[in-house]
Amino acid sequence: MSRKTVFVDSDILVVGGGMAGCGATYESRYWGRDLKIVCVEKANIERSGAVAQGLYAINCYMGMQWGENQPEDHVRYARNDLMGLVREDLGYDIARHVDATVHKFEEWGLPMMRDPKTGRYQREGKWQIMIHGESYKPIVAEAARKAASEIHNRIMVTHLLMDAKRPNRVAGAVGFNVRTGDFYVFRAKAVIVAAGGASHIFKPRAVGEGMGRTWYAPWSSASAYALPILAGAKMTQMENRIVLTRFKDGYGPVGAYFLHLKTYTQNAYGQDYEAFWRDSIEKMVGDYVNHHPVPTCLRNHALLEELKAGRGPIRMVTKEAFKDPHKETVGWENFLGMTISQAIVWASQNIDPKEINPELTTSEPYVMGSHATCSGAWASGPEDYAPSEYQWGYNRMMTIEGLFGAGDTIGGTAHKFSSGSFTEGRIAAKAAVKYVNEMGQDRPSVSESEYEALRQVIYQPLENYRIGRNEIVAGTVSPSFLQPLQGLQRLEKIMDEYVGGISAHYTTNEPMLTRGLELLGMLKEDLAHLGAPDLHQLQRAWELQHRVLASECVTQHTLFRQETRWPGYYYRGDFPKLDDNDWHCFTLSQYDRESGRWQMEKAPVYHIID
Ligand code: SFD
Ligand code: AMP
């Protein structure tokens, strides 16, 4: 079938219109008044990405105008939470600019809660402020819409394009319209990848009819990692997958409960278990456990150990806080504005948190760069702050010329959340505009043979189905093609069992990882036989391709780091302790798409702030 090819030329192409992508689009216009700025999004930026259903808090706000925190404090906080390993230059860069971003959100109409006594933003915790955020995403999207030359919604980007003249320079991207099927060729001088994190890499706790329910958005499909990986960009800390403590079955976040409502946890017998585990944790990881707040992974670890000791379930003590009608309202509204399904689960399971303390559990792992975790691309740092080894180009440029990133895409910078992701988009955009301006007449060129070859590959699953459907044996069983959902479930099972998912109590070791890689290799071979009956399934097929490549990267990193740096996120059974002598470093990987091989190396962690 012949398909229309649409060419879109731009100076700056933003891939993904979530928090970071909207920030990048907005800021590109500020610095590049006359530039052509295009944002391409697989859904519709109005309600796309992790903030689609709203948020109840902005988790990264310094409050410098009131002297509440300084950027250095945030770096110290994120550093301890990540057990010592963060890119302090990148984190500092976000922290010094994030307040200005939040002030813009308020100016654009985001309703902020205020402390009636002080008039300041209502604090949920030291870093978190509370918002009426059901419409957070449409408000942020409006700013991007007004700034962009063009927004292309409903186009899934599948591959980046490289410059025909210079092998390590980006030249654009290709994708397809998930509604019309048209093939899109985006040619650009600079590309900013802001395509979010990854859920459904590991088997979720909610399976069958509930599999759409995960904590991180089910449509976060690892494009942020697969696109740069395939182009040969270096990735960092991909082993640092995050596990979240969440309310059971609905994955409702716990931050507002712990920090604002001052609820606390206890085991089935009403005991405070965290204190029991402090000494044994100190033996595993040293002094990191003695800082406040206790690192997120170690809080998970205590919960998991308590469950293994047979004293579950773990409950959040809500009965006391919910006696206060104001707190009760906040508790429910928190979910109605952010994770409605948690409120529905409670209603359906007869859980009134005023009468019953609800259960907590730990989620399946996710791959992200913006929460209490820092997986992602290895990026050049700010000129005025980054050590020379972290500077090879423009701020937030990856190891590919002209390829920038922000938000979940960029590694090493934990605790940026929604506001920090938008801020990092702005930072990346400012640098990308500079890059484009300094490029002058020397623009990248796209070769027709490259995008024509990709067109063939992209639509192949439709062809596989068209031919193979005649052989369908029964229902979904076909001898010649694999459906995207079947492939996804196979991926999740491999990752779950071999790479440290829920069924394995997050534990793995070298033999398991080695076998996992073999099985992932076989899955990759079979992906050439994906079959898609329609455009929706074609999108699923490409989301699966991206997830598999990111999963392989996670597995390679997990194998490379021979220690257990983040107990509670995952355990290397063969190296059960944190090892600061050999592994106080970043892990880096680089994929060679010709050979399919991964090159691993260590990079130093520089402590810039005391
Ligand atoms: O408390 C393609 N997050 C929270 N952040 C906060 O600040 N406060 C909270 O209260 C937060 N909580 C929370 C959060 C997330 C979720 C799901 C819940 C609760 C239930 C985290 C933030 O949301 C997160 O840090 C940022 O959104 C990250 O920003 P970014 O831009 O890196 O990712 P995105 O917003 O998901 O956007 C990605 C976009 O890319 C699109 N996309 N487009 C084209 N082609 C492709 N191949 C693409 N692949 C993806 C996506 O559609 C999306 O628009 S709490 O629980 O932590
Ligand atoms: P969550 O709802 O778990 O995504 O967390 C929201 C915010 O609160 C994040 O900044 C978390 O790091 C923080 N947070 C959650 N629980 C705790 C806790 N028990 N102690 C300190 N900070 C927390």
XYZ file of C-alpha atoms and ligand atoms in Angstrom:
690
model
C 0.000 0.000 0.000
C 1.379 3.420 -0.885
C 1.613 5.833 2.002
C 1.853 9.559 2.008
C 5.219 10.924 3.103
C 5.102 14.228 4.945
C 8.313 16.227 5.251
C 8.628 18.651 8.157
C 11.691 20.902 8.316
C 12.689 22.749 11.450
C 15.570 24.313 13.298
C 14.687 22.583 16.542
C 12.684 19.387 16.791
C 11.308 18.435 20.207
C 10.385 14.741 20.461
C 7.679 14.272 23.110
C 5.431 17.021 24.433
C 5.270 16.063 28.109
C 6.683 18.198 30.921
C 10.228 18.424 29.559
C 9.067 18.717 25.944
C 6.705 21.584 26.758
C 9.531 23.307 28.650
C 11.873 22.829 25.697
C 9.327 24.136 23.189
C 8.529 27.168 25.316
C 12.149 28.118 25.902
C 13.240 27.491 22.304
C 10.921 30.284 21.258
C 12.208 32.623 23.980
C 15.814 32.394 22.768
C 15.099 31.632 19.126
C 12.513 34.231 18.109
C 12.959 33.546 14.383
C 13.598 29.833 14.502
C 11.240 27.128 13.339
C 10.373 25.077 16.393
C 8.445 21.847 15.977
C 7.167 19.568 18.715
C 6.095 16.014 17.827
C 3.993 13.971 20.252
C 2.592 10.447 20.003
C -0.605 11.381 21.887
C -1.928 14.944 22.204
C 0.110 17.364 24.284
C -3.098 18.608 25.904
C -3.188 15.456 28.073
C -0.050 13.491 27.312
C 2.722 11.991 29.412
C 3.003 11.199 33.083
C 1.070 14.331 34.116
C -1.925 13.476 31.902
C -4.280 12.797 34.791
C -2.979 15.680 36.908
C -0.739 15.921 39.955
C -1.423 17.068 43.490
C 2.052 18.355 44.270
C 5.084 19.929 42.663
C 7.853 17.891 44.176
C 10.798 20.115 43.319
C 10.607 23.707 44.541
C 13.385 25.448 46.472
C 11.485 28.484 47.816
C 14.538 30.696 47.469
C 12.415 33.866 47.591
C 11.622 33.012 51.206
C 15.024 31.589 52.045
C 13.531 28.115 52.486
C 16.217 26.132 50.615
C 19.219 26.752 48.414
C 20.192 24.753 45.293
C 23.177 23.286 47.163
C 20.786 21.812 49.752
C 18.867 20.053 47.014
C 22.037 18.542 45.584
C 22.937 17.170 49.030
C 19.441 15.746 49.409
C 19.401 14.046 45.992
C 22.966 12.787 46.471
C 22.215 10.996 49.718
C 18.923 9.656 48.407
C 20.760 8.102 45.437
C 23.430 6.613 47.737
C 26.089 9.097 46.695
C 25.819 8.926 42.925
C 24.369 11.949 41.133
C 25.636 14.385 38.539
C 25.928 17.335 40.903
C 26.532 19.815 38.073
C 23.276 18.890 36.329
C 21.270 18.741 39.565
C 22.545 22.121 40.698
C 21.701 23.588 37.307
C 18.060 22.498 37.618
C 17.760 23.533 41.267
C 18.965 27.080 40.610
C 16.334 27.594 37.873
C 13.358 25.552 39.064
C 11.685 28.231 41.178
C 11.345 30.528 38.158
C 9.578 27.711 36.314
C 7.081 27.198 39.130
C 6.350 30.938 39.227
C 5.532 30.751 35.522
C 3.115 27.869 36.133
C 1.259 30.060 38.622
C 1.222 32.977 36.194
C -0.266 30.662 33.530
C -3.147 29.761 35.825
C -2.088 26.735 37.865
C -3.908 27.000 41.219
C -1.312 26.827 43.993
C -2.247 26.138 47.598
C -1.020 28.749 50.037
C -0.310 28.596 53.710
C -3.006 30.852 55.228
C -0.650 32.035 57.964
C 2.444 32.906 55.937
C 0.970 33.454 52.469
C 3.736 31.299 51.043
C 3.134 28.234 48.893
C 1.710 25.473 51.046
C 4.520 23.056 51.804
C 3.820 19.339 51.664
C 7.395 18.608 52.672
C 10.778 20.289 52.568
C 10.912 20.169 48.749
C 7.279 19.623 47.823
C 4.478 22.191 47.444
C 0.783 21.454 47.029
C -1.320 22.342 43.993
C -4.842 21.888 42.680
C -3.300 20.140 39.726
C -6.022 18.283 37.850
C -5.430 20.625 34.870
C -1.658 20.930 35.307
C -0.892 19.421 31.908
C -3.328 21.474 29.762
C -2.006 24.633 31.432
C 1.598 23.759 30.647
C 0.675 22.569 27.137
C -0.929 25.906 26.325
C 2.413 27.647 26.801
C 4.069 25.169 24.444
C 1.294 25.489 21.868
C 1.673 29.257 21.796
C 5.446 29.022 21.468
C 5.736 26.331 18.788
C 5.780 26.934 15.062
C 3.985 23.613 14.712
C 2.821 20.883 17.068
C 2.324 17.484 15.451
C 0.109 15.372 17.658
C -0.545 11.640 17.166
C 2.825 10.911 15.601
C 4.975 8.256 17.151
C 8.675 8.815 16.543
C 10.400 5.495 15.949
C 13.990 6.377 14.941
C 16.381 9.308 14.835
C 18.018 10.258 11.546
C 21.747 10.856 11.303
C 23.606 13.379 9.203
C 24.711 11.940 5.863
C 27.985 13.913 6.032
C 29.031 13.598 9.672
C 28.362 10.178 11.222
C 27.978 11.338 14.826
C 25.571 14.188 14.151
C 21.787 13.991 14.405
C 19.721 15.228 11.476
C 16.103 14.582 12.440
C 13.669 11.764 13.128
C 11.068 9.585 11.473
C 7.732 8.273 12.657
C 4.177 7.607 11.645
C 0.791 9.133 12.310
C -1.090 6.700 14.521
C -4.454 7.827 13.062
C -3.780 8.239 9.318
C -0.736 6.013 8.918
C 1.194 8.746 7.070
C 4.974 8.481 7.170
C 6.745 11.518 8.651
C 10.279 12.659 7.964
C 11.406 15.422 10.315
C 14.592 17.207 9.257
C 16.126 19.394 11.953
C 19.347 21.116 12.937
C 18.968 20.090 16.569
C 16.779 17.457 18.218
C 15.673 17.479 21.867
C 14.443 14.088 23.062
C 11.884 14.412 25.856
C 9.935 11.192 25.452
C 9.416 10.251 29.122
C 10.373 7.144 31.125
C 9.378 3.496 30.999
C 6.712 1.369 32.616
C 5.907 -2.208 31.521
C 9.553 -3.194 31.332
C 9.090 -5.560 34.269
C 5.969 -7.633 34.901
C 3.524 -5.446 36.811
C 1.768 -6.518 40.002
C -1.524 -5.766 38.289
C -1.953 -8.332 35.508
C -4.858 -9.550 33.364
C -7.708 -7.083 33.341
C -5.737 -4.768 35.634
C -2.519 -4.629 33.624
C -3.198 -1.075 32.480
C -2.751 0.026 36.076
C 0.819 0.783 36.951
C 2.182 3.675 39.003
C 4.133 5.246 36.159
C 2.031 5.982 33.105
C 1.387 2.822 31.051
C 2.100 4.822 27.888
C 5.641 5.692 29.032
C 7.257 3.287 26.612
C 11.034 3.838 26.798
C 11.368 5.814 23.557
C 13.422 8.335 25.538
C 16.095 5.646 25.894
C 15.702 3.577 22.727
C 15.958 6.552 20.361
C 19.359 7.738 21.667
C 20.611 4.170 22.280
C 20.007 3.224 18.643
C 21.786 6.368 17.520
C 24.829 5.347 19.585
C 24.472 7.820 22.481
C 26.045 6.844 25.785
C 23.639 5.984 28.597
C 24.238 6.140 32.327
C 22.919 4.498 35.524
C 20.407 2.371 33.626
C 20.642 -0.236 36.404
C 19.171 2.305 38.829
C 15.572 1.263 38.080
C 13.110 2.558 40.677
C 10.721 0.653 42.893
C 8.030 2.744 44.578
C 6.279 2.177 47.863
C 2.622 2.623 46.981
C -0.874 2.017 48.314
C -1.812 -1.498 47.360
C -3.639 -2.248 44.101
C -4.195 1.364 43.017
C -0.512 2.428 43.156
C -1.568 5.648 44.900
C 1.472 7.826 45.791
C 2.459 8.116 49.434
C 4.297 11.462 49.593
C 1.333 13.632 50.595
C 0.412 11.078 53.260
C 3.856 10.781 54.820
C 4.862 14.397 54.526
C 1.712 16.476 54.844
C -0.777 14.267 56.653
C 2.016 12.894 58.871
C 0.760 9.338 58.585
C 3.250 6.563 59.312
C 3.702 2.862 58.675
C 3.488 -0.174 60.887
C 3.556 -3.938 60.497
C 0.595 -6.269 60.999
C 1.157 -6.219 64.761
C 1.139 -2.460 65.055
C 4.924 -2.149 65.392
C 7.188 0.482 63.867
C 9.449 -1.830 61.866
C 11.825 0.653 60.236
C 13.887 1.013 63.400
C 14.342 -2.812 63.607
C 16.297 -2.851 60.385
C 18.579 0.162 60.867
C 21.632 -1.734 62.130
C 21.531 -4.442 59.490
C 21.103 -1.808 56.788
C 24.110 0.082 58.117
C 26.163 -3.093 57.749
C 25.148 -3.316 54.091
C 25.465 0.288 53.003
C 27.272 2.262 55.696
C 26.404 5.787 56.739
C 23.851 6.574 54.001
C 21.113 5.194 56.264
C 21.859 7.713 59.012
C 20.881 10.784 57.011
C 17.492 12.420 56.987
C 15.399 11.577 55.086
C 16.448 7.940 54.933
C 17.074 7.160 51.228
C 13.994 6.013 49.334
C 15.509 2.634 48.404
C 16.370 1.879 52.042
C 12.832 2.642 53.178
C 11.672 0.112 50.572
C 14.282 -2.323 51.842
C 12.994 -2.187 55.429
C 9.449 -2.809 54.185
C 10.549 -5.774 52.071
C 12.576 -7.304 54.920
C 9.643 -6.955 57.260
C 7.383 -8.754 54.793
C 9.971 -11.520 54.370
C 10.120 -11.866 58.163
C 6.429 -12.729 58.040
C 5.049 -9.665 59.747
C 3.025 -8.293 56.842
C 0.918 -6.711 55.655
C 2.468 -3.291 56.077
C -0.116 -0.610 56.677
C -0.220 3.159 56.511
C -1.724 4.471 59.724
C -4.411 6.807 58.412
C -7.027 6.369 61.137
C -5.518 9.066 63.361
C -4.927 11.716 60.688
C -8.322 11.168 59.066
C -10.088 12.170 62.291
C -9.280 15.731 61.231
C -11.884 16.563 58.530
C -9.441 18.844 56.712
C -6.842 16.094 56.494
C -9.493 13.633 55.410
C -10.421 15.941 52.539
C -6.765 16.370 51.552
C -6.254 12.600 51.648
C -9.087 11.921 49.213
C -8.451 14.941 46.989
C -4.824 13.891 46.655
C -5.992 10.838 44.740
C -8.908 12.440 42.936
C -6.468 14.947 41.421
C -3.663 12.510 40.589
C -4.453 8.793 40.834
C -8.224 8.436 40.724
C -7.977 4.656 40.596
C -6.716 4.548 44.197
C -9.916 6.196 45.415
C -11.919 3.729 43.313
C -9.993 0.737 44.680
C -10.652 1.855 48.256
C -14.334 2.341 47.520
C -14.563 -1.058 45.847
C -12.675 -2.865 48.639
C -14.648 -1.229 51.472
C -11.598 0.648 52.708
C -12.461 3.877 54.456
C -9.069 5.144 55.633
C -10.808 6.733 58.619
C -11.762 3.252 59.828
C -9.115 0.969 58.278
C -5.387 1.505 57.824
C -4.772 0.755 54.116
C -2.053 -1.645 52.945
C 1.157 -0.565 51.261
C 3.200 -2.548 48.801
C 6.200 -2.056 46.535
C 5.717 -1.596 42.813
C 7.384 -3.388 39.939
C 10.504 -1.493 38.797
C 10.323 1.434 36.353
C 13.042 3.137 34.353
C 13.046 6.894 34.851
C 15.316 9.869 35.183
C 13.136 12.233 37.185
C 11.964 10.626 40.471
C 14.179 9.146 43.225
C 16.232 7.549 40.460
C 18.471 8.751 37.655
C 18.612 6.455 34.628
C 19.094 8.061 31.227
C 21.405 9.549 28.669
C 24.877 10.803 29.556
C 24.799 14.560 28.991
C 27.262 17.412 28.836
C 26.951 19.810 31.775
C 26.592 23.572 32.256
C 29.588 25.614 31.091
C 29.944 27.582 34.322
C 29.653 24.638 36.671
C 30.501 21.252 35.192
C 33.960 19.714 35.669
C 35.825 19.467 32.355
C 35.259 15.716 32.112
C 31.499 16.350 32.071
C 31.764 18.960 29.319
C 32.205 18.029 25.699
C 29.610 20.240 24.099
C 26.545 22.262 24.819
C 24.570 21.913 28.041
C 22.371 18.759 27.987
C 23.839 17.593 24.696
C 24.330 13.847 24.607
C 27.422 12.220 23.139
C 25.829 12.731 19.704
C 26.279 16.151 18.141
C 23.065 18.173 18.058
C 21.126 15.647 20.150
C 19.824 17.078 23.421
C 17.580 15.672 26.124
C 15.581 16.589 29.218
C 13.378 15.123 31.936
C 13.256 11.346 32.219
C 15.575 11.165 29.210
C 18.642 12.550 30.976
C 20.574 10.465 33.505
C 22.324 11.387 36.725
C 19.797 13.971 37.923
C 17.334 12.529 40.380
C 14.469 14.360 42.089
C 13.616 16.748 39.300
C 9.993 15.596 39.043
C 7.470 17.598 36.957
C 8.868 21.074 37.642
C 12.504 20.042 37.277
C 11.740 18.179 34.046
C 10.130 21.282 32.553
C 13.118 23.288 33.798
C 15.593 20.892 32.248
C 13.656 21.191 28.968
C 14.198 24.937 29.163
C 17.905 24.489 29.881
C 18.327 22.071 26.966
C 16.422 24.388 24.633
C 18.538 27.413 25.470
C 21.660 25.402 24.617
C 20.072 23.953 21.466
C 19.255 27.446 20.184
C 22.869 28.444 20.770
C 24.017 25.334 18.902
C 21.735 26.103 15.952
C 22.803 29.753 15.823
C 26.467 28.844 15.901
C 25.994 26.238 13.192
C 25.551 28.941 10.555
C 25.231 27.520 7.050
C 26.613 24.101 7.970
C 23.313 22.247 8.338
C 22.949 18.458 8.537
C 21.564 16.604 5.567
C 19.275 13.612 5.507
C 19.815 10.854 2.993
C 16.803 9.541 1.137
C 18.107 6.004 1.316
C 18.193 6.170 5.145
C 14.596 7.219 5.600
C 13.327 4.991 2.802
C 14.946 1.993 4.483
C 13.328 2.982 7.770
C 9.939 3.350 6.122
C 10.217 -0.272 5.057
C 11.085 -1.399 8.587
C 8.438 0.711 10.335
C 5.432 -0.657 8.437
C 6.690 -4.255 8.265
C 4.420 -5.458 11.126
C 1.337 -4.513 9.044
C 2.748 -6.566 6.177
C 3.592 -9.492 8.484
C 0.006 -9.545 9.671
C -1.476 -9.186 6.184
C 0.384 -12.243 4.991
C 0.391 -14.272 8.198
C -3.270 -13.888 9.161
C -4.231 -16.520 6.615
C -2.415 -19.052 8.753
C -4.054 -18.179 12.074
C -4.609 -21.457 13.861
C -7.074 -20.298 16.492
C -7.870 -16.917 17.970
C -4.558 -15.217 18.579
C -2.353 -18.205 17.754
C -0.381 -17.744 14.574
C 2.604 -19.745 13.362
C 4.256 -16.840 11.585
C 3.800 -13.695 13.616
C 3.937 -12.432 17.157
C 1.414 -9.947 18.500
C 2.736 -6.896 20.369
C 0.980 -7.906 23.602
C 2.470 -11.394 23.437
C 5.901 -9.874 22.949
C 5.341 -7.456 25.825
C 4.349 -10.205 28.213
C 7.349 -12.248 27.211
C 9.605 -9.257 27.840
C 8.032 -8.580 31.230
C 8.469 -12.197 32.261
C 12.139 -12.267 31.293
C 12.858 -9.018 33.110
C 10.826 -10.065 36.125
C 12.450 -13.451 36.562
C 16.042 -12.769 35.502
C 16.679 -9.076 36.052
C 15.195 -8.609 39.498
C 11.444 -8.001 39.319
C 8.716 -8.624 41.882
C 8.610 -12.424 41.556
C 12.348 -12.648 42.285
C 12.109 -10.235 45.254
C 14.122 -7.822 43.125
C 17.110 -10.167 43.313
C 19.434 -11.258 40.543
C 23.046 -12.329 39.953
C 25.507 -12.852 37.136
C 24.200 -16.243 35.921
C 20.618 -14.950 35.979
C 21.532 -11.783 34.104
C 23.544 -13.735 31.552
C 20.602 -16.031 30.886
C 18.295 -13.001 30.798
C 20.446 -11.480 28.069
C 20.306 -14.696 26.043
C 16.518 -14.736 26.270
C 16.303 -11.046 25.396
C 18.485 -11.796 22.364
C 15.998 -14.449 21.227
C 13.106 -12.066 21.799
C 14.900 -9.443 19.698
C 15.203 -11.932 16.836
C 11.478 -12.590 16.987
C 10.617 -8.914 16.880
C 11.232 -8.998 13.135
C 8.055 -11.109 13.031
C 5.778 -8.734 14.920
C 2.352 -8.596 13.331
C 0.008 -5.612 13.564
C -3.578 -5.732 12.271
C -4.008 -1.948 12.486
C -2.222 1.316 13.229
C -2.932 1.057 16.929
C -1.120 -2.255 17.072
C 1.643 -0.814 14.914
C 2.202 1.741 17.658
C 2.217 -1.051 20.232
C 4.782 -2.892 18.089
C 7.134 0.097 18.134
C 6.598 0.730 21.815
C 7.620 -2.880 22.368
C 10.739 -2.456 20.219
C 11.731 0.530 22.348
C 11.028 -1.283 25.598
C 13.099 -4.289 24.577
C 16.134 -2.216 23.687
C 15.893 -0.240 26.931
C 15.514 -3.513 28.839
C 18.638 -4.901 27.283
C 20.456 -1.759 28.362
C 19.130 -2.089 31.932
C 20.315 -5.698 32.015
C 23.789 -4.879 30.717
C 24.188 -2.153 33.333
C 22.922 -4.405 36.118
C 25.487 -7.002 35.096
C 28.293 -4.455 34.939
C 27.818 -2.927 38.413
C 29.150 -5.602 40.755
C 27.607 -4.432 44.005
C 24.239 -3.802 45.622
C 24.182 -0.007 45.612
C 20.436 0.507 46.122
C 18.924 -2.260 48.292
C 15.157 -1.933 47.958
C 15.489 -1.168 44.231
C 17.391 -4.366 43.396
C 19.874 -6.833 44.850
C 22.885 -8.524 43.283
C 22.818 -11.817 45.230
C 26.465 -12.399 44.293
C 27.534 -8.924 45.505
C 25.164 -8.200 48.392
C 26.870 -5.084 49.745
C 27.481 -1.521 48.680
C 31.108 -1.179 47.580
C 32.323 2.416 47.637
C 35.923 1.395 46.880
C 35.221 -0.012 43.443
C 31.818 1.323 42.497
C 31.553 4.921 43.659
C 31.223 5.767 39.975
C 28.742 6.099 37.150
C 28.219 3.227 34.751
C 28.126 4.095 31.057
C 27.033 2.018 28.088
C 27.151 2.461 24.351
C 25.306 0.321 21.834
C 26.606 -0.505 18.401
C 23.589 -1.135 16.236
C 25.601 -2.832 13.498
C 27.054 -5.541 15.752
C 24.398 -5.453 18.494
C 27.203 -5.211 21.067
C 27.330 -3.099 24.214
C 30.451 -1.328 25.411
C 30.534 -0.676 29.174
C 32.760 1.728 31.107
C 32.979 3.589 34.403
C 32.920 7.377 34.743
C 33.976 9.321 37.838
C 31.536 10.920 40.280
C 32.714 14.425 41.153
C 31.529 15.892 44.421
C 31.367 19.590 43.716
C 29.303 20.520 46.751
C 30.614 19.726 50.240
O 4.267 12.146 43.818
C 6.470 10.343 22.525
N 5.304 12.691 39.021
C 5.244 13.736 39.939
N 5.930 14.901 39.832
C 5.651 15.977 40.635
O 6.280 17.054 40.505
N 4.680 15.875 41.610
C 3.971 14.720 41.836
O 3.055 14.702 42.653
C 4.369 13.565 41.074
N 3.796 12.270 41.306
C 3.457 11.544 40.155
C 4.282 11.703 39.000
C 3.988 10.890 37.885
C 2.900 10.002 37.921
C 2.609 9.151 36.727
C 2.079 9.917 39.077
C 2.360 10.695 40.178
C 0.894 8.991 39.103
C 6.465 12.648 38.092
C 6.348 13.562 36.867
O 5.130 13.366 36.231
C 7.512 13.278 35.910
O 8.705 13.516 36.611
C 7.515 14.150 34.635
O 6.275 14.103 33.972
C 8.624 13.720 33.666
O 8.594 14.561 32.543
P 9.036 14.040 31.068
O 8.753 15.157 30.116
O 10.374 13.481 31.122
O 8.024 12.803 30.770
P 6.439 12.923 30.389
O 5.801 14.058 31.089
O 5.846 11.571 30.619
O 6.434 13.261 28.804
C 6.892 12.372 27.810
C 6.132 12.668 26.515
O 6.710 11.996 25.406
C 5.682 11.437 24.614
N 6.274 10.336 23.855
N 6.159 11.249 21.578
C 6.508 10.953 20.302
N 7.129 9.801 19.935
C 7.441 8.865 20.862
N 8.064 7.725 20.501
C 7.107 9.122 22.227
N 7.269 8.416 23.375
C 6.752 9.173 24.361
C 4.643 11.026 25.637
O 3.373 10.805 25.069
C 4.679 12.201 26.600
O 3.837 13.253 26.218
S 4.429 11.406 42.618
O 3.786 10.120 42.687
O 5.839 11.251 42.277
P 5.786 9.848 46.282
O 4.385 10.217 46.568
O 6.268 8.627 46.981
O 6.094 9.830 44.817
O 6.681 11.022 46.872
C 6.418 12.369 46.641
C 7.559 13.143 47.231
O 7.653 12.894 48.631
C 8.915 12.765 46.660
O 9.679 13.936 46.643
C 9.434 11.756 47.650
O 10.833 11.678 47.641
C 8.905 12.304 48.963
N 8.652 11.280 49.993
C 7.757 10.265 49.924
N 7.754 9.545 51.055
C 8.677 10.098 51.868
C 9.157 9.806 53.194
N 8.682 8.787 53.909
N 10.136 10.596 53.687
C 10.639 11.629 52.972
N 10.220 11.948 51.739
C 9.250 11.206 51.189
